[in-house]
Coordinates of C-alpha atoms in Angstrom, one line a residue:
Chain A
M1 CA -17.3 -2.0 7.7
S2 CA -20.7 -0.4 7.3
L3 CA -21.9 3.2 7.5
H4 CA -24.4 3.9 10.2
P5 CA -26.7 6.7 9.1
V6 CA -27.5 8.1 12.6
V7 CA -27.3 11.8 11.5
S8 CA -31.1 12.3 11.6
R9 CA -31.2 16.0 11.2
P10 CA -28.5 18.5 10.1
G11 CA -27.0 20.4 13.0
G12 CA -28.4 18.0 15.6
R13 CA -26.5 16.4 18.4
S14 CA -25.4 13.3 16.4
S15 CA -24.1 15.6 13.7
R16 CA -22.0 17.6 16.2
V17 CA -20.6 14.4 17.8
L18 CA -19.7 13.0 14.4
T19 CA -18.0 16.2 13.3
A20 CA -16.0 16.3 16.6
V21 CA -15.0 12.6 16.2
Y22 CA -14.0 12.9 12.5
T23 CA -12.0 16.1 13.2
S24 CA -10.2 14.4 16.2
V25 CA -9.3 11.4 14.1
G26 CA -7.9 13.6 11.3
E27 CA -5.9 15.6 13.8
L28 CA -4.4 12.5 15.5
V29 CA -3.5 11.0 12.2
G30 CA -2.0 14.3 11.0
E31 CA 0.1 14.5 14.2
G32 CA 1.4 11.0 13.5
A33 CA -0.1 9.7 16.8
D34 CA 1.5 6.4 17.7
K35 CA -1.7 4.7 18.7
I36 CA -5.1 5.8 17.8
T37 CA -7.6 4.1 20.1
F38 CA -11.2 4.8 21.1
P39 CA -10.1 6.3 24.5
V40 CA -7.6 8.6 22.8
I41 CA -10.1 9.8 20.2
A42 CA -12.9 10.2 22.8
E43 CA -10.7 12.4 25.0
R44 CA -9.7 14.6 22.0
A45 CA -13.3 14.9 20.8
G46 CA -14.8 15.4 24.3
V47 CA -17.2 12.5 24.0
N48 CA -17.7 9.4 26.1
P49 CA -15.7 6.4 24.8
T50 CA -18.8 4.3 25.1
T51 CA -20.4 6.3 22.3
L52 CA -17.5 5.3 20.0
Y53 CA -17.6 1.6 21.0
R54 CA -21.3 1.5 20.6
R55 CA -21.3 3.1 17.2
W56 CA -18.2 1.7 15.5
G57 CA -17.3 -1.5 17.3
D58 CA -13.7 -1.3 16.1
V59 CA -11.4 1.6 15.7
T60 CA -10.4 0.3 12.2
D61 CA -14.0 0.9 11.1
L62 CA -14.0 4.4 12.3
L63 CA -10.7 5.2 10.6
E64 CA -12.0 3.8 7.3
E65 CA -15.2 5.7 7.6
V66 CA -13.4 9.0 8.1
A67 CA -11.1 8.2 5.1
V68 CA -14.1 7.5 2.9
A69 CA -16.0 10.6 4.1
A70 CA -13.0 12.7 3.2
L71 CA -12.5 11.2 -0.3
T72 CA -16.2 11.2 -1.1
R73 CA -16.4 14.9 -0.3
E74 CA -13.4 15.8 -2.5
S75 CA -14.1 13.7 -5.5
E76 CA -17.8 13.3 -5.4
A77 CA -18.4 14.3 -9.0
V78 CA -16.9 11.7 -11.3
P79 CA -15.5 13.5 -14.4
D80 CA -17.7 13.5 -17.5
T81 CA -15.6 15.0 -20.2
G82 CA -17.1 13.2 -23.2
S83 CA -14.2 10.7 -23.6
L84 CA -12.9 7.9 -21.5
E85 CA -9.3 9.2 -21.8
G86 CA -10.5 12.6 -20.6
D87 CA -12.5 11.1 -17.7
L88 CA -9.7 8.8 -16.5
T89 CA -7.0 11.5 -16.8
D90 CA -9.0 14.0 -14.7
W91 CA -10.0 11.4 -12.2
A92 CA -6.5 9.9 -11.8
I93 CA -4.8 13.4 -11.5
A94 CA -7.4 14.5 -8.9
I95 CA -6.8 11.3 -6.9
A96 CA -3.0 11.6 -7.2
R97 CA -3.1 15.2 -5.9
D98 CA -5.5 14.3 -3.1
I99 CA -3.7 11.2 -1.7
A100 CA -0.2 12.7 -2.1
R101 CA -1.0 15.5 0.4
P102 CA 1.0 14.7 3.6
Q103 CA -2.0 14.6 5.9
R104 CA -3.9 12.2 3.6
A105 CA -0.8 10.0 3.0
R106 CA -0.3 9.7 6.8
F107 CA -3.9 8.9 7.1
L108 CA -3.8 6.1 4.6
R109 CA -0.7 4.6 6.2
A110 CA -2.3 4.7 9.7
M111 CA -5.4 3.1 8.3
V112 CA -3.6 0.2 6.7
A113 CA -1.3 -0.3 9.7
A114 CA -4.4 -0.7 11.9
R115 CA -5.6 -3.7 9.9
I116 CA -4.7 -7.1 11.1
D117 CA -7.0 -9.7 9.6
I118 CA -8.1 -10.0 6.0
V119 CA -11.0 -7.8 5.3
T120 CA -13.8 -8.9 2.9
S121 CA -14.3 -5.4 1.6
C122 CA -12.4 -2.1 1.7
A123 CA -14.4 1.1 1.5
V124 CA -11.7 2.9 -0.4
T125 CA -11.6 0.2 -3.1
D126 CA -15.4 -0.1 -3.2
T127 CA -15.8 3.7 -3.8
R128 CA -13.2 3.7 -6.5
R129 CA -14.7 0.7 -8.1
E130 CA -18.1 2.4 -8.4
Q131 CA -16.5 5.5 -9.9
A132 CA -14.5 3.3 -12.4
S133 CA -17.7 1.4 -13.4
L134 CA -19.6 4.6 -14.0
M135 CA -16.8 5.9 -16.4
A136 CA -16.5 2.5 -18.2
S137 CA -20.2 2.2 -18.7
R138 CA -20.5 5.8 -20.1
A139 CA -17.7 4.9 -22.5
D140 CA -19.6 1.7 -23.6
E141 CA -22.7 3.9 -24.3
R142 CA -20.6 6.1 -26.5
G143 CA -19.3 3.1 -28.3
E144 CA -15.7 3.5 -27.0
K145 CA -13.5 0.6 -26.2
S146 CA -13.0 0.4 -22.5
P147 CA -10.9 -1.6 -20.0
T148 CA -13.0 -3.2 -17.3
A149 CA -13.7 -1.5 -14.0
Q150 CA -11.4 -4.1 -12.4
Q151 CA -8.6 -3.2 -14.8
I152 CA -9.0 0.5 -14.0
L153 CA -8.7 -0.3 -10.3
D154 CA -5.7 -2.6 -10.7
H155 CA -3.7 -0.4 -13.1
I156 CA -4.6 3.1 -12.0
I157 CA -5.8 3.1 -8.4
A158 CA -3.3 0.4 -7.1
P159 CA -0.2 2.0 -8.5
L160 CA -1.2 5.5 -7.2
Y161 CA -1.9 4.2 -3.7
Y162 CA 1.3 2.0 -3.9
R163 CA 3.3 5.2 -4.3
V164 CA 1.7 7.0 -1.5
I165 CA 1.7 4.1 0.9
F166 CA 5.4 3.4 0.2
A167 CA 6.1 7.2 0.5
L168 CA 7.4 7.4 -3.0
E169 CA 7.1 10.6 -5.2
L170 CA 3.7 10.9 -6.9
D171 CA 3.1 13.5 -9.6
P172 CA 0.3 14.2 -12.1
E173 CA 2.5 13.0 -15.0
Y174 CA 2.7 9.6 -13.4
A175 CA -1.2 9.5 -13.3
R176 CA -1.2 10.3 -17.1
Q177 CA 1.1 7.4 -17.8
L178 CA -1.1 4.9 -16.0
V179 CA -4.1 6.1 -17.9
G180 CA -2.2 5.6 -21.2
D181 CA -1.2 2.1 -20.1
V182 CA -4.7 1.0 -19.0
L183 CA -6.3 2.4 -22.3
S184 CA -3.9 0.2 -24.2
M185 CA -5.5 -2.8 -22.6
A186 CA -9.0 -1.8 -23.8
G187 CA -10.3 -4.4 -26.2
Chain B
M1 CA 18.6 3.2 3.0
S2 CA 21.8 1.5 2.3
L3 CA 23.1 -1.9 3.2
H4 CA 26.1 -1.9 5.4
P5 CA 28.2 -5.0 4.7
V6 CA 29.8 -5.4 8.1
V7 CA 29.5 -9.2 8.1
S8 CA 33.2 -9.8 7.6
R9 CA 33.2 -13.5 8.2
P10 CA 30.4 -16.0 8.5
G11 CA 29.7 -17.0 12.0
G12 CA 31.6 -14.0 13.4
R13 CA 30.3 -11.6 16.0
S14 CA 28.7 -9.2 13.5
S15 CA 26.9 -12.1 11.9
R16 CA 25.5 -13.2 15.3
V17 CA 24.3 -9.7 16.2
L18 CA 22.7 -9.3 12.8
T19 CA 20.8 -12.6 13.1
A20 CA 19.6 -11.7 16.6
V21 CA 18.5 -8.2 15.4
Y22 CA 16.7 -9.5 12.3
T23 CA 15.0 -12.3 14.3
S24 CA 13.8 -9.8 16.9
V25 CA 12.4 -7.4 14.3
G26 CA 10.6 -10.3 12.7
E27 CA 9.2 -11.4 16.0
L28 CA 8.1 -7.9 17.1
V29 CA 6.4 -7.3 13.7
G30 CA 4.8 -10.8 13.9
E31 CA 3.4 -10.1 17.3
G32 CA 1.9 -6.8 16.1
A33 CA 4.0 -4.7 18.4
D34 CA 2.6 -1.2 18.7
K35 CA 5.9 0.6 18.5
I36 CA 9.0 -0.9 17.2
T37 CA 11.9 1.3 18.4
F38 CA 15.7 0.7 18.7
P39 CA 15.4 0.3 22.5
V40 CA 12.6 -2.3 22.1
I41 CA 14.6 -4.2 19.4
A42 CA 17.8 -4.0 21.4
E43 CA 16.2 -5.5 24.5
R44 CA 14.7 -8.3 22.6
A45 CA 17.9 -9.0 20.7
G46 CA 20.1 -8.7 23.8
V47 CA 22.3 -6.0 22.2
N48 CA 23.2 -2.5 23.2
P49 CA 20.9 0.1 21.6
T50 CA 24.0 2.1 20.6
T51 CA 24.9 -0.7 18.2
L52 CA 21.6 -0.2 16.4
Y53 CA 21.8 3.6 16.3
R54 CA 25.3 3.5 15.0
R55 CA 24.6 1.0 12.3
W56 CA 21.2 2.0 11.0
G57 CA 20.6 5.6 12.1
D58 CA 16.9 5.2 11.7
V59 CA 14.6 2.3 12.6
T60 CA 12.8 2.6 9.2
D61 CA 16.1 1.7 7.6
L62 CA 16.4 -1.4 9.7
L63 CA 12.8 -2.5 9.1
E64 CA 13.4 -2.1 5.3
E65 CA 16.7 -3.9 5.4
V66 CA 15.0 -6.9 7.1
A67 CA 12.2 -6.9 4.6
V68 CA 14.6 -6.9 1.7
A69 CA 16.8 -9.6 3.3
A70 CA 13.7 -11.8 3.7
L71 CA 12.4 -11.3 0.1
T72 CA 15.8 -11.7 -1.5
R73 CA 16.3 -15.0 0.3
E74 CA 13.0 -16.3 -0.8
S75 CA 12.9 -15.1 -4.4
E76 CA 16.6 -14.7 -5.2
A77 CA 16.4 -16.7 -8.5
V78 CA 14.4 -14.8 -11.0
P79 CA 12.5 -17.3 -13.1
D80 CA 14.0 -18.2 -16.5
T81 CA 11.4 -20.4 -18.2
G82 CA 12.2 -19.4 -21.8
S83 CA 9.2 -17.1 -22.3
L84 CA 8.3 -13.7 -20.7
E85 CA 4.8 -15.0 -20.0
G86 CA 6.2 -18.0 -18.1
D87 CA 8.8 -15.8 -16.2
L88 CA 6.2 -13.2 -15.2
T89 CA 3.7 -15.8 -14.1
D90 CA 6.1 -17.7 -11.9
W91 CA 7.5 -14.5 -10.5
A92 CA 4.1 -12.9 -9.8
I93 CA 2.7 -16.1 -8.2
A94 CA 5.7 -16.5 -6.0
I95 CA 5.5 -12.9 -4.8
A96 CA 1.8 -13.2 -4.2
R97 CA 2.2 -16.3 -2.1
D98 CA 5.1 -14.7 -0.2
I99 CA 3.6 -11.4 0.7
A100 CA 0.1 -12.8 1.5
R101 CA 1.5 -14.8 4.4
P102 CA 0.1 -13.2 7.6
Q103 CA 3.6 -12.5 9.1
R104 CA 4.8 -10.9 5.9
A105 CA 1.6 -8.9 5.4
R106 CA 1.9 -7.5 9.0
F107 CA 5.6 -6.7 8.3
L108 CA 4.8 -4.7 5.2
R109 CA 2.1 -2.8 7.0
A110 CA 4.4 -2.0 9.9
M111 CA 7.1 -0.9 7.5
V112 CA 4.9 1.6 5.6
A113 CA 3.3 2.9 8.8
A114 CA 6.8 3.8 10.1
R115 CA 7.4 6.1 7.1
I116 CA 6.7 9.7 7.6
D117 CA 8.5 11.7 4.9
I118 CA 8.8 11.0 1.2
V119 CA 11.6 8.6 0.5
T120 CA 13.8 8.9 -2.5
S121 CA 14.1 5.2 -2.9
C122 CA 12.4 2.2 -1.6
A123 CA 14.4 -1.0 -1.4
V124 CA 11.3 -3.2 -2.0
T125 CA 10.6 -1.3 -5.3
D126 CA 14.3 -1.2 -6.3
T127 CA 14.7 -5.0 -5.9
R128 CA 11.6 -5.7 -7.9
R129 CA 12.6 -3.2 -10.6
E130 CA 16.0 -5.1 -11.0
Q131 CA 14.2 -8.4 -11.3
A132 CA 11.7 -6.9 -13.8
S133 CA 14.5 -5.4 -15.9
L134 CA 16.2 -8.8 -16.1
M135 CA 13.1 -10.6 -17.3
A136 CA 12.3 -7.8 -19.8
S137 CA 15.9 -7.8 -21.2
R138 CA 15.9 -11.6 -21.6
A139 CA 12.6 -11.2 -23.5
D140 CA 14.2 -8.6 -25.8
E141 CA 17.1 -10.9 -26.5
R142 CA 14.7 -13.6 -27.5
G143 CA 12.9 -11.1 -29.8
E144 CA 9.8 -11.2 -27.7
K145 CA 7.7 -8.0 -27.3
S146 CA 8.0 -6.8 -23.8
P147 CA 6.4 -4.2 -21.5
T148 CA 9.0 -1.9 -19.8
A149 CA 10.3 -2.7 -16.4
Q150 CA 8.4 0.3 -15.1
Q151 CA 5.1 -1.2 -16.5
I152 CA 5.8 -4.5 -14.9
L153 CA 6.3 -2.7 -11.6
D154 CA 3.2 -0.5 -12.0
H155 CA 0.9 -3.2 -13.2
I156 CA 2.0 -6.4 -11.4
I157 CA 3.9 -5.4 -8.3
A158 CA 1.7 -2.4 -7.3
P159 CA -1.6 -4.3 -7.5
L160 CA -0.2 -7.3 -5.6
Y161 CA 1.1 -5.1 -2.8
Y162 CA -2.0 -2.9 -2.8
R163 CA -4.1 -6.0 -2.0
V164 CA -1.8 -7.1 0.9
I165 CA -1.4 -3.6 2.3
F166 CA -5.2 -3.1 2.3
A167 CA -5.7 -6.6 3.7
L168 CA -7.7 -7.8 0.7
E169 CA -7.8 -11.4 -0.5
L170 CA -4.8 -12.3 -2.8
D171 CA -4.7 -15.5 -4.7
P172 CA -2.5 -16.9 -7.5
E173 CA -5.3 -16.5 -10.0
Y174 CA -5.2 -12.7 -9.5
A175 CA -1.4 -12.7 -10.2
R176 CA -2.1 -14.5 -13.5
Q177 CA -4.7 -11.9 -14.5
L178 CA -2.2 -9.1 -13.9
V179 CA 0.4 -10.8 -16.0
G180 CA -2.2 -11.1 -18.9
D181 CA -3.0 -7.4 -18.6
V182 CA 0.6 -6.3 -18.6
L183 CA 1.5 -8.5 -21.6
S184 CA -1.4 -6.9 -23.5
M185 CA 0.5 -3.5 -23.2
A186 CA 3.7 -4.9 -24.8
G187 CA 4.3 -3.1 -28.0

């Protein structure tokens, strides 16, 4: 998927349409709608379905864009506590709290259920990878041993999302354990 | 969920019904059916919907039971190569190959999408935990250092399923990397 930066000026028509579309998607996912299609979203948002087809091409792209917009808003600032352990702990706990909320969990499940073919990139993963790289490179600059960004993704992000996707209990203590495990890999 | 051992004798009526139901669920998931409900499954399987309601209570339970039946059949024998590294590598690669198949991937996504509330246990996770415990305890008996069964779940199973659920590429090389990572935690 790609983001289409059509929001030319704040408060303009594009911005209003975007807000209505995002809100409608969030509502439909939150209500556990069986089938989230462009016509369904368009009706809820009060826009022409053609607008959606033209802009996103595929409903999966729109769902993912909304998911990324939400998570970027809520965890935009990557923690900078002065130690990798502190950074990873704050980051993992914030993510655990965020994705365990019922609305977000339903959203994630709806998003993955909409996928059919193998995707070459996943915006959720890409965003998390950038955040992990930033924390790992700060640790390197401080001379701390650090796992790779890929290890941080595989051993913190994947288990957190696994729990949410499979609807298993997820608490901050679990996030702490994962951080301990991944730090023990740092070499 | 719980398994209901109603199959009293091989080839009996219960067994035929079970086979028809399992096959129908597999077909519906494979076809990417939008909504897999008891009436839809019953029609496909040629059985009375009441039979399904009485036996499974909830369609999520049935979906999970089919998933577990499939994975137990295909990976029933936990590897016993003589070393933890060998066992985990064979196990992780077999799982990666199994869950990356398009039909299985669609099945997993349909299964998680059907979940709404937090579940207290997940049969997929429970089965994998038993297998991990067996390999870890064999390693202990041989005097090998071993990660815990929970670490094996968190750092091998979760990342493998994360990739499939998010429709990302999954190859045997990735499974090997995860095994290397989790072994580096063994202490």
